[in-house]
PDB file of C-alpha atoms in Angstrom:
ATOM      1  CA  UNK Q 897     -38.989 -19.912  -9.941  1.00 49.00           C
ATOM      2  CA  UNK Q 898     -35.175 -18.951 -10.578  1.00 45.00           C
ATOM      3  CA  UNK Q 899     -32.392 -20.004  -9.192  1.00 47.00           C
ATOM      4  CA  UNK Q 900     -29.382 -18.123  -8.475  1.00 48.00           C
ATOM      5  CA  UNK Q 901     -26.249 -18.635 -10.275  1.00 43.00           C
ATOM      6  CA  UNK Q 902     -23.624 -19.164  -7.941  1.00 47.00           C
ATOM      7  CA  UNK Q 903     -21.087 -18.055 -10.786  1.00 43.00           C
ATOM      8  CA  UNK Q 904     -22.303 -14.606 -10.919  1.00 39.00           C
ATOM      9  CA  UNK Q 905     -22.386 -13.888  -7.011  1.00 38.00           C
ATOM     10  CA  UNK Q 906     -19.647 -11.885  -6.476  1.00 36.00           C
ATOM     11  CA  UNK Q 907     -17.278 -12.900  -3.427  1.00 37.00           C
ATOM     12  CA  UNK Q 908     -14.313 -10.710  -2.886  1.00 42.00           C
ATOM     13  CA  UNK Q 909     -10.773 -12.453  -1.636  1.00 47.00           C
ATOM     14  CA  UNK Q 910     -10.508 -12.131   2.278  1.00 52.00           C
ATOM     15  CA  UNK Q 911      -8.485  -9.169   3.061  1.00 58.00           C
ATOM     16  CA  UNK Q 912      -5.218  -9.518   4.971  1.00 69.00           C
ATOM     17  CA  UNK Q 913      -3.648  -7.457   7.204  1.00 89.00           C
ATOM     18  CA  UNK Q 914      -1.583  -6.017   4.776  1.00 95.00           C
ATOM     19  CA  UNK Q 915      -0.454  -2.509   3.148  1.00 97.00           C
ATOM     20  CA  UNK Q 916       0.649  -2.732  -0.442  1.00 98.00           C
ATOM     21  CA  UNK Q 917       3.037  -0.576  -2.160  1.00 98.00           C
ATOM     22  CA  UNK Q 918       3.456  -1.023  -6.273  1.00 97.00           C
ATOM     23  CA  UNK Q 919       5.925   0.921  -7.765  1.00 94.00           C
ATOM     24  CA  UNK Q 920       9.130   0.189 -10.004  1.00 95.00           C
ATOM     25  CA  UNK Q 921      11.982   0.497  -7.226  1.00 97.00           C
ATOM     26  CA  UNK Q 922      13.639   3.999  -8.540  1.00 95.00           C
ATOM     27  CA  UNK Q 923      14.728   6.993  -6.429  1.00 95.00           C
ATOM     28  CA  UNK Q 924      11.584   9.209  -6.917  1.00 96.00           C
ATOM     29  CA  UNK Q 925       9.129   6.098  -5.797  1.00 96.00           C
ATOM     30  CA  UNK Q 926      10.542   7.240  -2.011  1.00 97.00           C
ATOM     31  CA  UNK Q 927      10.324   3.620  -0.805  1.00 98.00           C
ATOM     32  CA  UNK Q 928      12.635   4.217   2.246  1.00 98.00           C
ATOM     33  CA  UNK Q 929       9.350   7.021   3.416  1.00 98.00           C
ATOM     34  CA  UNK Q 930       6.945   3.984   3.322  1.00 98.00           C
ATOM     35  CA  UNK Q 931       9.320   1.755   5.114  1.00 98.00           C
ATOM     36  CA  UNK Q 932       9.820   4.318   8.101  1.00 98.00           C
ATOM     37  CA  UNK Q 933       6.035   5.276   8.262  1.00 98.00           C
ATOM     38  CA  UNK Q 934       5.548   1.512   8.543  1.00 98.00           C
ATOM     39  CA  UNK Q 935       8.140   1.005  11.390  1.00 98.00           C
ATOM     40  CA  UNK Q 936       6.381   4.251  13.493  1.00 98.00           C
ATOM     41  CA  UNK Q 937       3.165   3.136  12.902  1.00 98.00           C
ATOM     42  CA  UNK Q 938       4.250  -0.226  14.686  1.00 98.00           C
ATOM     43  CA  UNK Q 939       5.442   2.028  17.406  1.00 98.00           C
ATOM     44  CA  UNK Q 940       2.674   4.372  17.753  1.00 98.00           C
ATOM     45  CA  UNK Q 941       0.222   1.430  17.863  1.00 96.00           C
ATOM     46  CA  UNK Q 942       1.978  -1.191  20.010  1.00 95.00           C
ATOM     47  CA  UNK Q 943      -1.541  -1.870  21.509  1.00 94.00           C
ATOM     48  CA  UNK Q 944      -3.284  -2.450  18.200  1.00 93.00           C
ATOM     49  CA  UNK Q 945      -3.003  -6.065  17.189  1.00 92.00           C
ATOM     50  CA  UNK Q 946      -4.077  -5.215  13.510  1.00 93.00           C
ATOM     51  CA  UNK Q 947      -1.335  -2.724  13.001  1.00 96.00           C
ATOM     52  CA  UNK Q 948       1.315  -5.478  14.940  1.00 95.00           C
ATOM     53  CA  UNK Q 949       0.301  -8.235  12.733  1.00 95.00           C
ATOM     54  CA  UNK Q 950       0.154  -6.051   9.697  1.00 96.00           C
ATOM     55  CA  UNK Q 951       2.502  -6.698   6.780  1.00 97.00           C
ATOM     56  CA  UNK Q 952       3.958  -4.123   4.161  1.00 98.00           C
ATOM     57  CA  UNK Q 953       4.160  -5.992   0.499  1.00 98.00           C
ATOM     58  CA  UNK Q 954       6.374  -3.989  -1.632  1.00 98.00           C
ATOM     59  CA  UNK Q 955       5.783  -4.793  -5.502  1.00 98.00           C
ATOM     60  CA  UNK Q 956       8.106  -3.365  -7.731  1.00 96.00           C
ATOM     61  CA  UNK Q 957      10.123  -4.063 -11.062  1.00 96.00           C
ATOM     62  CA  UNK Q 958      13.790  -3.936 -10.890  1.00 96.00           C
ATOM     63  CA  UNK Q 959      15.201  -2.933 -13.915  1.00 95.00           C
ATOM     64  CA  UNK Q 960      19.275  -2.800 -13.686  1.00 96.00           C
ATOM     65  CA  UNK Q 961      21.608  -3.105 -11.076  1.00 96.00           C
ATOM     66  CA  UNK Q 962      21.161   0.220 -10.107  1.00 96.00           C
ATOM     67  CA  UNK Q 963      17.721  -0.900  -9.124  1.00 96.00           C
ATOM     68  CA  UNK Q 964      18.351  -4.019  -7.416  1.00 96.00           C
ATOM     69  CA  UNK Q 965      21.284  -2.259  -5.142  1.00 97.00           C
ATOM     70  CA  UNK Q 966      18.182  -0.032  -4.443  1.00 97.00           C
ATOM     71  CA  UNK Q 967      15.895  -2.786  -3.453  1.00 98.00           C
ATOM     72  CA  UNK Q 968      19.355  -4.176  -1.002  1.00 98.00           C
ATOM     73  CA  UNK Q 969      19.556  -0.816   0.542  1.00 98.00           C
ATOM     74  CA  UNK Q 970      15.566  -0.961   1.465  1.00 98.00           C
ATOM     75  CA  UNK Q 971      16.281  -4.127   3.134  1.00 98.00           C
ATOM     76  CA  UNK Q 972      19.115  -3.152   5.016  1.00 98.00           C
ATOM     77  CA  UNK Q 973      16.901   0.031   6.410  1.00 98.00           C
ATOM     78  CA  UNK Q 974      13.784  -2.290   7.057  1.00 98.00           C
ATOM     79  CA  UNK Q 975      16.623  -4.695   9.001  1.00 98.00           C
ATOM     80  CA  UNK Q 976      17.585  -1.278  10.741  1.00 98.00           C
ATOM     81  CA  UNK Q 977      13.856  -0.093  11.674  1.00 98.00           C
ATOM     82  CA  UNK Q 978      13.587  -4.010  12.848  1.00 98.00           C
ATOM     83  CA  UNK Q 979      10.824  -4.383  10.426  1.00 98.00           C
ATOM     84  CA  UNK Q 980      12.403  -6.655   8.105  1.00 98.00           C
ATOM     85  CA  UNK Q 981      10.407  -9.606   9.019  1.00 97.00           C
ATOM     86  CA  UNK Q 982       7.383  -7.806   8.478  1.00 97.00           C
ATOM     87  CA  UNK Q 983       8.081  -6.743   4.876  1.00 98.00           C
ATOM     88  CA  UNK Q 984       7.463  -9.143   2.094  1.00 97.00           C
ATOM     89  CA  UNK Q 985       9.431  -8.060  -1.514  1.00 98.00           C
ATOM     90  CA  UNK Q 986       8.009  -8.817  -4.293  1.00 97.00           C
ATOM     91  CA  UNK Q 987      10.540  -8.062  -7.346  1.00 97.00           C
ATOM     92  CA  UNK Q 988       9.344  -8.166 -11.160  1.00 97.00           C
ATOM     93  CA  UNK Q 989       6.329 -10.590  -9.879  1.00 96.00           C
ATOM     94  CA  UNK Q 990       4.059 -11.595 -12.645  1.00 96.00           C
ATOM     95  CA  UNK Q 991       1.112 -10.106 -12.937  1.00 94.00           C
ATOM     96  CA  UNK Q 992      -1.125 -12.897 -11.523  1.00 94.00           C
ATOM     97  CA  UNK Q 993       0.588 -12.402  -8.543  1.00 96.00           C
ATOM     98  CA  UNK Q 994      -0.269  -8.660  -8.297  1.00 95.00           C
ATOM     99  CA  UNK Q 995      -3.396  -9.087  -8.834  1.00 94.00           C
ATOM    100  CA  UNK Q 996      -3.721 -11.693  -5.761  1.00 94.00           C
ATOM    101  CA  UNK Q 997      -1.908  -9.215  -3.734  1.00 96.00           C
ATOM    102  CA  UNK Q 998      -4.226  -5.948  -4.628  1.00 95.00           C
ATOM    103  CA  UNK Q 999      -7.201  -8.043  -3.501  1.00 93.00           C
ATOM    104  CA  UNK Q1000      -5.943  -8.748  -0.032  1.00 94.00           C
ATOM    105  CA  UNK Q1001      -4.497  -5.640   0.176  1.00 94.00           C
ATOM    106  CA  UNK Q1002      -6.115  -2.889   3.339  1.00 92.00           C
ATOM    107  CA  UNK Q1003      -4.362  -0.087   2.312  1.00 94.00           C
ATOM    108  CA  UNK Q1004      -1.888   0.990  -0.787  1.00 96.00           C
ATOM    109  CA  UNK Q1005       1.008   3.206  -0.412  1.00 97.00           C
ATOM    110  CA  UNK Q1006       2.031   6.138  -2.591  1.00 97.00           C
ATOM    111  CA  UNK Q1007       4.940   7.897  -1.968  1.00 97.00           C
ATOM    112  CA  UNK Q1008       6.199   9.864  -5.175  1.00 96.00           C
ATOM    113  CA  UNK Q1009       5.951  13.732  -4.480  1.00 96.00           C
ATOM    114  CA  UNK Q1010       4.158  15.103  -7.418  1.00 94.00           C
ATOM    115  CA  UNK Q1011       3.688  12.535  -9.627  1.00 91.00           C
ATOM    116  CA  UNK Q1012       1.670  13.446 -12.312  1.00 86.00           C
ATOM    117  CA  UNK Q1013      -1.482  11.232 -12.256  1.00 85.00           C
ATOM    118  CA  UNK Q1014      -0.514   7.824  -9.901  1.00 85.00           C
ATOM    119  CA  UNK Q1015      -2.475   5.289 -11.878  1.00 89.00           C
ATOM    120  CA  UNK Q1016      -1.255   2.625  -9.070  1.00 91.00           C
ATOM    121  CA  UNK Q1017      -3.295   5.041  -6.531  1.00 91.00           C
ATOM    122  CA  UNK Q1018      -6.325   4.167  -8.862  1.00 89.00           C
ATOM    123  CA  UNK Q1019      -5.388   0.447  -8.673  1.00 92.00           C
ATOM    124  CA  UNK Q1020      -5.516   0.098  -5.086  1.00 93.00           C
ATOM    125  CA  UNK Q1021      -8.869   2.098  -4.879  1.00 89.00           C
ATOM    126  CA  UNK Q1022     -10.267  -0.286  -7.667  1.00 90.00           C
ATOM    127  CA  UNK Q1023      -9.192  -3.201  -5.847  1.00 92.00           C
ATOM    128  CA  UNK Q1024     -10.847  -2.020  -2.804  1.00 88.00           C
ATOM    129  CA  UNK Q1025      -8.051  -1.031  -1.022  1.00 91.00           C
ATOM    130  CA  UNK Q1026      -7.555   2.220   0.889  1.00 91.00           C
ATOM    131  CA  UNK Q1027      -5.436   4.639  -0.805  1.00 93.00           C
ATOM    132  CA  UNK Q1028      -2.669   6.601   1.289  1.00 95.00           C
ATOM    133  CA  UNK Q1029      -1.122   8.622  -1.040  1.00 94.00           C
ATOM    134  CA  UNK Q1030       1.105  11.723  -1.179  1.00 95.00           C
ATOM    135  CA  UNK Q1031      -0.222  15.068  -0.643  1.00 93.00           C
ATOM    136  CA  UNK Q1032       0.563  16.522  -3.870  1.00 93.00           C
ATOM    137  CA  UNK Q1033       0.562  16.187  -7.665  1.00 90.00           C
ATOM    138  CA  UNK Q1034      -2.328  13.847  -9.422  1.00 87.00           C
ATOM    139  CA  UNK Q1035      -3.349  11.837  -6.309  1.00 88.00           C
ATOM    140  CA  UNK Q1036      -3.996  15.024  -4.570  1.00 86.00           C
ATOM    141  CA  UNK Q1037      -5.796  16.886  -7.156  1.00 82.00           C
ATOM    142  CA  UNK Q1038      -7.918  14.346  -9.232  1.00 74.00           C
ATOM    143  CA  UNK Q1039      -7.559  11.100  -7.566  1.00 76.00           C
ATOM    144  CA  UNK Q1040      -8.125  11.212  -3.378  1.00 71.00           C
ATOM    145  CA  UNK Q1041      -9.738  14.213  -2.948  1.00 63.00           C
ATOM    146  CA  UNK Q1042     -12.958  15.242  -0.201  1.00 59.00           C
ATOM    147  CA  UNK Q1043     -16.156  15.579  -2.038  1.00 58.00           C
ATOM    148  CA  UNK Q1044     -19.752  16.018  -0.565  1.00 46.00           C
ATOM    149  CA  UNK Q1045     -19.703  12.058   0.220  1.00 45.00           C
ATOM    150  CA  UNK Q1046     -16.656  11.682   1.635  1.00 48.00           C
ATOM    151  CA  UNK Q1047     -12.650  10.769   1.477  1.00 66.00           C
ATOM    152  CA  UNK Q1048     -11.955   8.436  -0.857  1.00 75.00           C
ATOM    153  CA  UNK Q1049      -8.361   7.406   0.827  1.00 88.00           C
ATOM    154  CA  UNK Q1050      -5.731   9.699   2.831  1.00 92.00           C
ATOM    155  CA  UNK Q1051      -2.964  12.264   1.832  1.00 92.00           C
ATOM    156  CA  UNK Q1052       0.279  12.519   3.595  1.00 95.00           C
ATOM    157  CA  UNK Q1053       3.454  13.807   3.395  1.00 96.00           C
ATOM    158  CA  UNK Q1054       5.639  12.949   6.231  1.00 98.00           C
ATOM    159  CA  UNK Q1055       6.388   9.825   8.290  1.00 98.00           C
ATOM    160  CA  UNK Q1056       4.261  10.762  11.298  1.00 98.00           C
ATOM    161  CA  UNK Q1057       1.332  11.859   8.698  1.00 97.00           C
ATOM    162  CA  UNK Q1058       1.692   8.345   6.857  1.00 97.00           C
ATOM    163  CA  UNK Q1059       1.840   6.347   9.905  1.00 98.00           C
ATOM    164  CA  UNK Q1060      -1.141   7.971  11.568  1.00 97.00           C
ATOM    165  CA  UNK Q1061      -3.230   7.432   8.156  1.00 95.00           C
ATOM    166  CA  UNK Q1062      -1.826   3.688   8.401  1.00 96.00           C
ATOM    167  CA  UNK Q1063      -3.150   3.408  11.791  1.00 96.00           C
ATOM    168  CA  UNK Q1064      -6.515   5.175  10.964  1.00 92.00           C
ATOM    169  CA  UNK Q1065      -7.204   2.058   8.010  1.00 91.00           C
ATOM    170  CA  UNK Q1066      -5.799  -0.568  10.050  1.00 92.00           C
ATOM    171  CA  UNK Q1067      -8.468   0.484  12.781  1.00 90.00           C
ATOM    172  CA  UNK Q1068     -11.486   0.726  10.214  1.00 85.00           C
ATOM    173  CA  UNK Q1069     -13.804  -2.679   9.777  1.00 74.00           C
ATOM    174  CA  UNK Q1070     -13.996  -3.468   6.459  1.00 63.00           C
ATOM    175  CA  UNK Q1071     -17.580  -1.924   6.072  1.00 69.00           C
ATOM    176  CA  UNK Q1072     -15.560   1.134   6.825  1.00 68.00           C
ATOM    177  CA  UNK Q1073     -13.580   0.872   3.888  1.00 61.00           C
TER     178      UNK Q1073
END
């Protein structure tokens, strides 16, 4: 009789109540939209404990002083919207940290308009996170599409659409992913 090899058994890391965004801190990536949508989701779903416990993890590269200023402005926006204590910042994080954070995320946010492809969206999906992507460009036409089986994520453009998608994803059970 064969014994089961425990090293071959798939065992995913436990999901946390987190959303992740992987992008360089550049203006076209529109992190402000993500922060606004996150804050709005918390306002709209006051009785949803998963939404209230959720954290947003912003992971990205900062190339220069202008990117560093942009990160600081985004931190100020989070303060203004009263979600600063629920946002984690990972600026120039090592790859090992990125992999860990992806493995723990329930959903991944993408908010760049008309991005040609959107590799971050594919990375979310490969890690098992539900993609919430901008309703344009490659994510719309090539990645997060409706097919015969169902959706592979959500498409959004406005803070309200992103917030509603965040609420839907954080209300799912892991079996729904």
